[in-house]
Tab-separated table of C-alpha atoms and ligand atoms in Angstrom:
chain	number	residue	atom	x	y	z
A	29	UNK	CA	-24.372	-25.999	-45.819
A	30	UNK	CA	-20.558	-24.781	-45.414
A	31	UNK	CA	-20.535	-21.650	-43.358
A	32	UNK	CA	-18.005	-19.070	-44.873
A	33	UNK	CA	-16.390	-16.685	-41.992
A	34	UNK	CA	-15.313	-13.646	-42.874
A	35	UNK	CA	-11.901	-12.559	-41.198
A	36	UNK	CA	-10.937	-8.942	-41.046
A	37	UNK	CA	-7.298	-8.183	-40.206
A	38	UNK	CA	-7.058	-6.336	-37.065
A	39	UNK	CA	-6.854	-2.728	-36.965
A	40	UNK	CA	-3.444	-1.795	-37.103
A	41	UNK	CA	-1.980	-0.288	-33.488
A	42	UNK	CA	-1.914	3.383	-33.927
A	43	UNK	CA	-1.720	6.483	-31.751
A	44	UNK	CA	-1.575	8.859	-34.091
A	45	UNK	CA	-2.680	12.354	-33.284
A	46	UNK	CA	-2.587	11.448	-29.154
A	47	UNK	CA	-0.837	12.984	-26.645
A	48	UNK	CA	0.853	11.074	-23.739
A	49	UNK	CA	2.127	12.168	-20.585
A	50	UNK	CA	4.430	9.860	-19.048
A	51	UNK	CA	5.788	10.361	-15.466
A	52	UNK	CA	9.438	8.877	-14.598
A	53	UNK	CA	9.898	8.479	-18.622
A	54	UNK	CA	13.161	9.381	-18.304
A	55	UNK	CA	14.432	5.765	-17.765
A	56	UNK	CA	13.372	2.322	-17.039
A	57	UNK	CA	9.781	1.285	-17.903
A	58	UNK	CA	8.441	4.933	-18.493
A	59	UNK	CA	11.636	5.246	-20.860
A	60	UNK	CA	10.160	2.104	-22.687
A	61	UNK	CA	6.599	3.287	-22.752
A	62	UNK	CA	7.772	6.751	-24.340
A	63	UNK	CA	9.671	4.946	-26.897
A	64	UNK	CA	6.823	2.305	-27.788
A	65	UNK	CA	4.163	5.162	-27.707
A	66	UNK	CA	6.174	7.651	-29.627
A	67	UNK	CA	6.846	5.001	-32.251
A	68	UNK	CA	3.072	4.445	-32.549
A	69	UNK	CA	2.492	8.116	-33.272
A	70	UNK	CA	1.809	9.580	-29.947
A	71	UNK	CA	3.426	13.146	-28.866
A	72	UNK	CA	4.787	12.110	-25.799
A	73	UNK	CA	5.640	14.493	-22.666
A	74	UNK	CA	8.464	13.273	-20.861
A	75	UNK	CA	7.830	14.171	-16.833
A	76	UNK	CA	10.671	13.123	-14.646
A	77	UNK	CA	12.922	14.474	-11.769
A	78	UNK	CA	16.412	14.183	-13.812
A	79	UNK	CA	15.784	17.105	-16.126
A	80	UNK	CA	18.613	16.465	-18.413
A	81	UNK	CA	17.496	13.068	-18.873
A	82	UNK	CA	14.038	13.985	-19.578
A	83	UNK	CA	15.352	16.314	-22.020
A	84	UNK	CA	17.392	14.301	-24.014
A	85	UNK	CA	14.620	11.429	-24.130
A	86	UNK	CA	12.256	13.997	-25.315
A	87	UNK	CA	14.442	15.668	-27.643
A	88	UNK	CA	15.313	11.987	-29.337
A	89	UNK	CA	11.606	11.523	-29.529
A	90	UNK	CA	10.477	14.592	-30.636
A	91	UNK	CA	8.239	15.949	-27.417
A	92	UNK	CA	8.545	17.699	-24.635
A	93	UNK	CA	10.073	17.564	-21.466
A	94	UNK	CA	8.324	18.754	-17.994
A	95	UNK	CA	11.349	18.480	-15.128
A	96	UNK	CA	9.386	17.839	-11.909
A	97	UNK	CA	9.769	16.731	-8.637
A	98	UNK	CA	6.502	14.752	-8.374
A	99	UNK	CA	6.742	13.941	-4.731
A	100	UNK	CA	6.167	17.831	-3.989
A	101	UNK	CA	2.295	17.122	-4.136
A	102	UNK	CA	1.599	20.537	-2.879
A	103	UNK	CA	3.045	22.259	-5.911
A	104	UNK	CA	0.459	20.006	-8.161
A	105	UNK	CA	-2.653	21.061	-6.256
A	106	UNK	CA	-3.503	23.832	-8.927
A	107	UNK	CA	-2.539	22.150	-11.859
A	108	UNK	CA	-4.651	21.951	-15.287
A	109	UNK	CA	-3.074	19.269	-17.561
A	110	UNK	CA	-4.014	18.646	-21.556
A	111	UNK	CA	-3.014	15.038	-22.171
A	112	UNK	CA	-5.262	12.106	-23.324
A	113	UNK	CA	-3.123	9.477	-22.345
A	114	UNK	CA	-1.830	9.968	-18.826
A	115	UNK	CA	0.838	7.160	-17.491
A	116	UNK	CA	1.236	7.486	-13.791
A	117	UNK	CA	5.071	5.429	-13.830
A	118	UNK	CA	7.570	7.084	-11.421
A	119	UNK	CA	8.443	5.733	-8.449
A	120	UNK	CA	11.298	4.654	-5.819
A	121	UNK	CA	11.236	1.872	-3.369
A	122	UNK	CA	12.661	1.900	0.410
A	123	UNK	CA	13.139	-1.433	2.217
A	124	UNK	CA	13.313	-2.007	6.166
A	125	UNK	CA	11.403	-4.001	8.255
A	126	UNK	CA	8.182	-1.867	9.997
A	127	UNK	CA	9.768	-1.100	13.004
A	128	UNK	CA	13.024	0.682	11.491
A	129	UNK	CA	10.872	2.068	8.353
A	130	UNK	CA	11.958	5.858	8.376
A	131	UNK	CA	8.476	7.739	8.453
A	132	UNK	CA	9.776	10.621	6.293
A	133	UNK	CA	10.771	7.757	4.080
A	134	UNK	CA	7.355	6.112	4.195
A	135	UNK	CA	5.735	9.457	3.173
A	136	UNK	CA	7.679	10.144	0.429
A	137	UNK	CA	6.749	7.008	-1.395
A	138	UNK	CA	3.094	7.669	-0.506
A	139	UNK	CA	3.209	11.136	-1.805
A	140	UNK	CA	5.225	9.926	-4.895
A	141	UNK	CA	3.112	6.794	-5.805
A	142	UNK	CA	-0.437	7.609	-4.692
A	143	UNK	CA	-1.091	11.324	-3.761
A	144	UNK	CA	0.592	12.439	-6.930
A	145	UNK	CA	-1.342	10.159	-9.520
A	146	UNK	CA	-4.199	11.166	-7.656
A	147	UNK	CA	-3.553	15.050	-8.258
A	148	UNK	CA	-2.480	13.891	-11.519
A	149	UNK	CA	-5.476	12.196	-12.707
A	150	UNK	CA	-8.018	15.207	-11.046
A	151	UNK	CA	-5.352	17.442	-13.327
A	152	UNK	CA	-5.944	15.527	-16.826
A	153	UNK	CA	-9.885	14.424	-16.276
A	154	UNK	CA	-11.561	17.769	-17.029
A	155	UNK	CA	-9.926	17.685	-20.288
A	156	UNK	CA	-10.696	14.190	-21.177
A	157	UNK	CA	-14.321	14.945	-20.265
A	158	UNK	CA	-14.821	17.468	-22.480
A	159	UNK	CA	-13.183	15.287	-25.452
A	160	UNK	CA	-15.010	12.313	-24.563
A	161	UNK	CA	-11.860	10.359	-24.564
A	162	UNK	CA	-8.559	9.363	-22.147
A	163	UNK	CA	-6.643	6.756	-21.076
A	164	UNK	CA	-5.251	6.350	-17.343
A	165	UNK	CA	-2.573	3.950	-17.309
A	166	UNK	CA	-1.426	3.541	-13.454
A	167	UNK	CA	1.954	1.410	-13.405
A	168	UNK	CA	1.319	-0.735	-10.416
A	169	UNK	CA	2.924	-3.698	-9.506
A	170	UNK	CA	2.761	-7.405	-8.498
A	171	UNK	CA	3.168	-5.717	-4.794
A	172	UNK	CA	-0.654	-3.889	-5.600
A	173	UNK	CA	-1.877	-7.647	-5.563
A	174	UNK	CA	0.530	-9.579	-3.218
A	175	UNK	CA	2.661	-8.667	-0.069
A	176	UNK	CA	6.084	-9.142	0.607
A	177	UNK	CA	8.048	-8.175	3.912
A	178	UNK	CA	9.782	-4.952	4.197
A	179	UNK	CA	7.854	-3.473	1.338
A	180	UNK	CA	5.352	-1.755	3.934
A	181	UNK	CA	5.517	1.818	1.992
A	182	UNK	CA	5.783	0.343	-1.502
A	183	UNK	CA	2.876	-2.516	-1.016
A	184	UNK	CA	0.281	-0.079	0.757
A	185	UNK	CA	1.124	2.644	-2.210
A	186	UNK	CA	0.541	0.034	-4.561
A	187	UNK	CA	-2.914	-1.232	-2.983
A	188	UNK	CA	-3.893	2.406	-2.642
A	189	UNK	CA	-3.040	2.938	-6.590
A	190	UNK	CA	-5.247	-0.055	-7.311
A	191	UNK	CA	-8.058	1.509	-5.522
A	192	UNK	CA	-7.884	4.855	-6.863
A	193	UNK	CA	-7.287	3.278	-10.245
A	194	UNK	CA	-10.660	1.521	-9.754
A	195	UNK	CA	-12.464	4.613	-8.648
A	196	UNK	CA	-11.326	6.416	-11.804
A	197	UNK	CA	-12.719	3.679	-14.054
A	198	UNK	CA	-15.835	4.070	-12.360
A	199	UNK	CA	-16.387	7.747	-12.933
A	200	UNK	CA	-14.617	8.247	-16.045
A	201	UNK	CA	-16.638	5.471	-17.789
A	202	UNK	CA	-20.033	7.723	-19.133
A	203	UNK	CA	-17.207	10.428	-20.457
A	204	UNK	CA	-14.861	7.751	-22.599
A	205	UNK	CA	-12.220	7.640	-20.264
A	206	UNK	CA	-10.526	4.225	-18.929
A	207	UNK	CA	-8.641	3.945	-16.029
A	208	UNK	CA	-6.281	0.463	-15.727
A	209	UNK	CA	-3.239	-0.789	-14.020
A	210	UNK	CA	-0.667	-2.948	-15.169
A	211	UNK	CA	1.208	-5.342	-12.517
A	212	UNK	CA	4.707	-6.589	-13.115
A	213	UNK	CA	6.504	-8.627	-11.613
A	214	UNK	CA	10.530	-8.115	-11.329
A	215	UNK	CA	11.514	-5.797	-14.263
A	216	UNK	CA	15.169	-5.579	-15.229
A	217	UNK	CA	15.531	-1.736	-14.278
A	218	UNK	CA	17.587	0.879	-12.242
A	219	UNK	CA	14.936	0.233	-9.471
A	220	UNK	CA	15.430	-3.076	-9.421
A	221	UNK	CA	19.537	-2.791	-9.514
A	222	UNK	CA	19.181	-0.413	-6.570
A	223	UNK	CA	16.581	-3.268	-4.848
A	224	UNK	CA	19.077	-6.058	-5.407
A	225	UNK	CA	21.796	-4.019	-3.722
A	226	UNK	CA	19.818	-3.056	-0.642
A	227	UNK	CA	18.500	-6.562	-0.202
A	228	UNK	CA	21.753	-8.723	-0.695
A	229	UNK	CA	22.943	-5.866	1.965
A	230	UNK	CA	19.883	-6.597	4.429
A	231	UNK	CA	20.300	-10.192	4.056
A	232	UNK	CA	24.157	-10.459	3.686
A	233	UNK	CA	23.742	-12.428	0.823
A	234	UNK	CA	25.345	-12.206	-2.713
A	235	UNK	CA	23.415	-9.838	-5.293
A	236	UNK	CA	22.799	-13.195	-7.859
A	237	UNK	CA	21.211	-14.855	-4.766
A	238	UNK	CA	19.408	-11.988	-4.145
A	239	UNK	CA	17.558	-12.612	-7.456
A	240	UNK	CA	17.551	-16.320	-7.504
A	241	UNK	CA	16.461	-16.950	-3.646
A	242	UNK	CA	14.596	-13.670	-2.917
A	243	UNK	CA	12.891	-11.920	-6.107
A	244	UNK	CA	12.143	-15.356	-8.192
A	245	UNK	CA	10.977	-17.787	-5.632
A	246	UNK	CA	7.206	-16.779	-6.466
A	247	UNK	CA	7.482	-16.613	-10.328
A	248	UNK	CA	6.804	-19.618	-12.661
A	249	UNK	CA	8.796	-17.752	-15.243
A	250	UNK	CA	12.392	-17.877	-13.687
A	251	UNK	CA	13.873	-14.515	-15.474
A	252	UNK	CA	13.109	-10.897	-14.958
A	253	UNK	CA	10.221	-8.862	-17.140
A	254	UNK	CA	11.824	-6.469	-19.480
A	255	UNK	CA	10.834	-2.966	-19.637
A	256	UNK	CA	9.642	-3.436	-23.389
A	257	UNK	CA	7.599	-6.237	-22.360
A	258	UNK	CA	5.818	-3.796	-20.007
A	259	UNK	CA	5.751	-1.194	-22.510
A	260	UNK	CA	3.717	-3.376	-24.879
A	261	UNK	CA	0.861	-4.295	-22.584
A	262	UNK	CA	1.049	-0.190	-21.366
A	263	UNK	CA	0.248	0.521	-25.209
A	264	UNK	CA	-1.813	-1.912	-26.248
A	265	UNK	CA	-4.408	-0.228	-23.246
A	266	UNK	CA	-3.839	3.101	-24.764
A	267	UNK	CA	-5.451	2.016	-27.778
A	268	UNK	CA	-9.264	2.842	-28.904
A	269	UNK	CA	-9.984	-0.777	-29.089
A	270	UNK	CA	-9.050	-1.389	-25.450
A	271	UNK	CA	-12.270	0.996	-24.507
A	272	UNK	CA	-13.976	-1.985	-23.032
A	273	UNK	CA	-10.957	-2.813	-20.371
A	274	UNK	CA	-11.603	-0.847	-17.628
A	275	UNK	CA	-10.899	-1.012	-13.622
A	276	UNK	CA	-8.751	-3.956	-14.414
A	277	UNK	CA	-5.492	-4.932	-13.272
A	278	UNK	CA	-3.278	-6.583	-15.769
A	279	UNK	CA	-0.098	-8.829	-14.155
A	280	UNK	CA	2.833	-9.197	-16.029
A	281	UNK	CA	4.732	-11.103	-13.329
A	282	UNK	CA	5.750	-14.453	-14.666
A	283	UNK	CA	2.974	-16.751	-12.845
A	284	UNK	CA	4.089	-14.970	-9.443
A	285	UNK	CA	-0.133	-14.405	-8.542
A	286	UNK	CA	-1.245	-17.597	-9.665
A	287	UNK	CA	-0.277	-18.890	-6.566
B	18	NAD	N1	11.146	-2.559	-11.864
B	18	NAD	C1	10.249	-3.420	-11.485
B	18	NAD	O1	10.599	-4.470	-10.937
B	18	NAD	C2	8.957	-3.099	-11.166
B	18	NAD	C3	7.867	-3.888	-11.035
B	18	NAD	C4	6.374	-3.504	-10.783
B	18	NAD	C5	6.322	-2.141	-10.529
B	18	NAD	N2	7.219	-1.333	-10.996
B	18	NAD	C6	7.081	0.185	-11.173
B	18	NAD	O2	7.072	0.581	-12.480
B	18	NAD	C7	7.456	2.122	-12.288
B	18	NAD	C8	8.655	2.453	-12.894
B	18	NAD	O3	9.628	1.704	-12.407
B	18	NAD	P1	11.052	1.694	-13.113
B	18	NAD	O4	11.944	0.388	-12.421
B	18	NAD	O5	11.056	1.712	-14.487
B	18	NAD	O6	12.054	2.694	-11.981
B	18	NAD	P2	13.453	3.407	-12.257
B	18	NAD	O7	14.043	4.130	-11.161
B	18	NAD	O8	14.231	3.233	-13.738
B	18	NAD	O9	12.783	4.659	-13.265
B	18	NAD	C9	11.882	5.468	-12.653
B	18	NAD	C10	11.866	7.220	-13.014
B	18	NAD	O10	11.189	7.778	-11.877
B	18	NAD	C11	12.325	9.054	-12.199
B	18	NAD	N3	11.316	9.521	-10.464
B	18	NAD	C12	12.004	9.094	-9.273
B	18	NAD	N4	11.614	10.104	-8.228
B	18	NAD	C13	10.816	10.975	-8.873
B	18	NAD	C14	9.992	12.314	-8.462
B	18	NAD	N5	10.243	12.522	-7.335
B	18	NAD	N6	9.404	12.813	-9.466
B	18	NAD	C15	9.283	12.607	-11.090
B	18	NAD	N7	10.166	11.756	-10.989
B	18	NAD	C16	10.881	10.804	-10.166
B	18	NAD	C17	13.176	9.003	-12.029
B	18	NAD	O11	13.968	9.976	-12.472
B	18	NAD	C18	13.165	7.619	-13.007
B	18	NAD	O12	13.691	8.002	-14.190
B	18	NAD	C19	7.389	2.182	-10.893
B	18	NAD	O13	6.202	2.966	-10.165
B	18	NAD	C20	7.733	1.333	-10.116
B	18	NAD	O14	7.053	0.727	-8.845
B	18	NAD	C21	8.732	-1.498	-11.410
């Protein structure tokens, strides 16, 4: 007897009716996420230090802008935020050996990339719990799972973010809230352009050599990730159909962490 298989078309990706708050949404990966989520019907709020860019992006997407310094964590303690999707993305990089690392630069990275995600998650969860739905997506990095020299602040903040994301997943599960990390290798953004220049200075080599000999040595696929590629994974995690995906870390590192 032949078995008849019924294949149903996958549900169309849609975020219609959803609201999304994207930190660092004015450029790079955050901007690509804002565009992608908006294209799928979400109303986006672009939270960024760069007020002018945040306004321009928000205006172009019919969303809202929130000009904010997310490293000023004291100011975030009393916040209450209403959003269905939170994308913790804002970040910076500082590169120096530990024995020369400026303590204030180290603290800035931890405030912006670990403490502020904690405070924003804290601010959005009550509303998500009330609605029985929420998506927290944390822009971690391959450096949330692996270390590189000279990046003590960044690597430790991202490793901390991994832990925060998992705890959020465990606490949020019974309320319909998922929390996941996305872990790209080097992505073609302003943050990486600056790192290329910094590393070139540190090692006394040409910028092109930094990409070839330092950044892409571990990756099997020898190219930078595009911001739009990261945004497509983020958008998938935001969908209803990703409801069973939580406490996970999704690498997009060209095979770096397969080693
Ligand atoms: N580019 C990469 O290779 C790469 C790889 C892995 C992970 N990431 C992570 O992705 C995220 C985004 O990186 P990107 O490459 O798009 O960077 P980017 O520099 O292009 O964008 C970062 C955005 O964050 C904003 N920002 C910086 N400090 C802020 C502050 N104090 N308050 C509010 N906003 C602030 C900036 O204004 C900017 O719009 C970061 O968390 C980064 O660690 C990047």
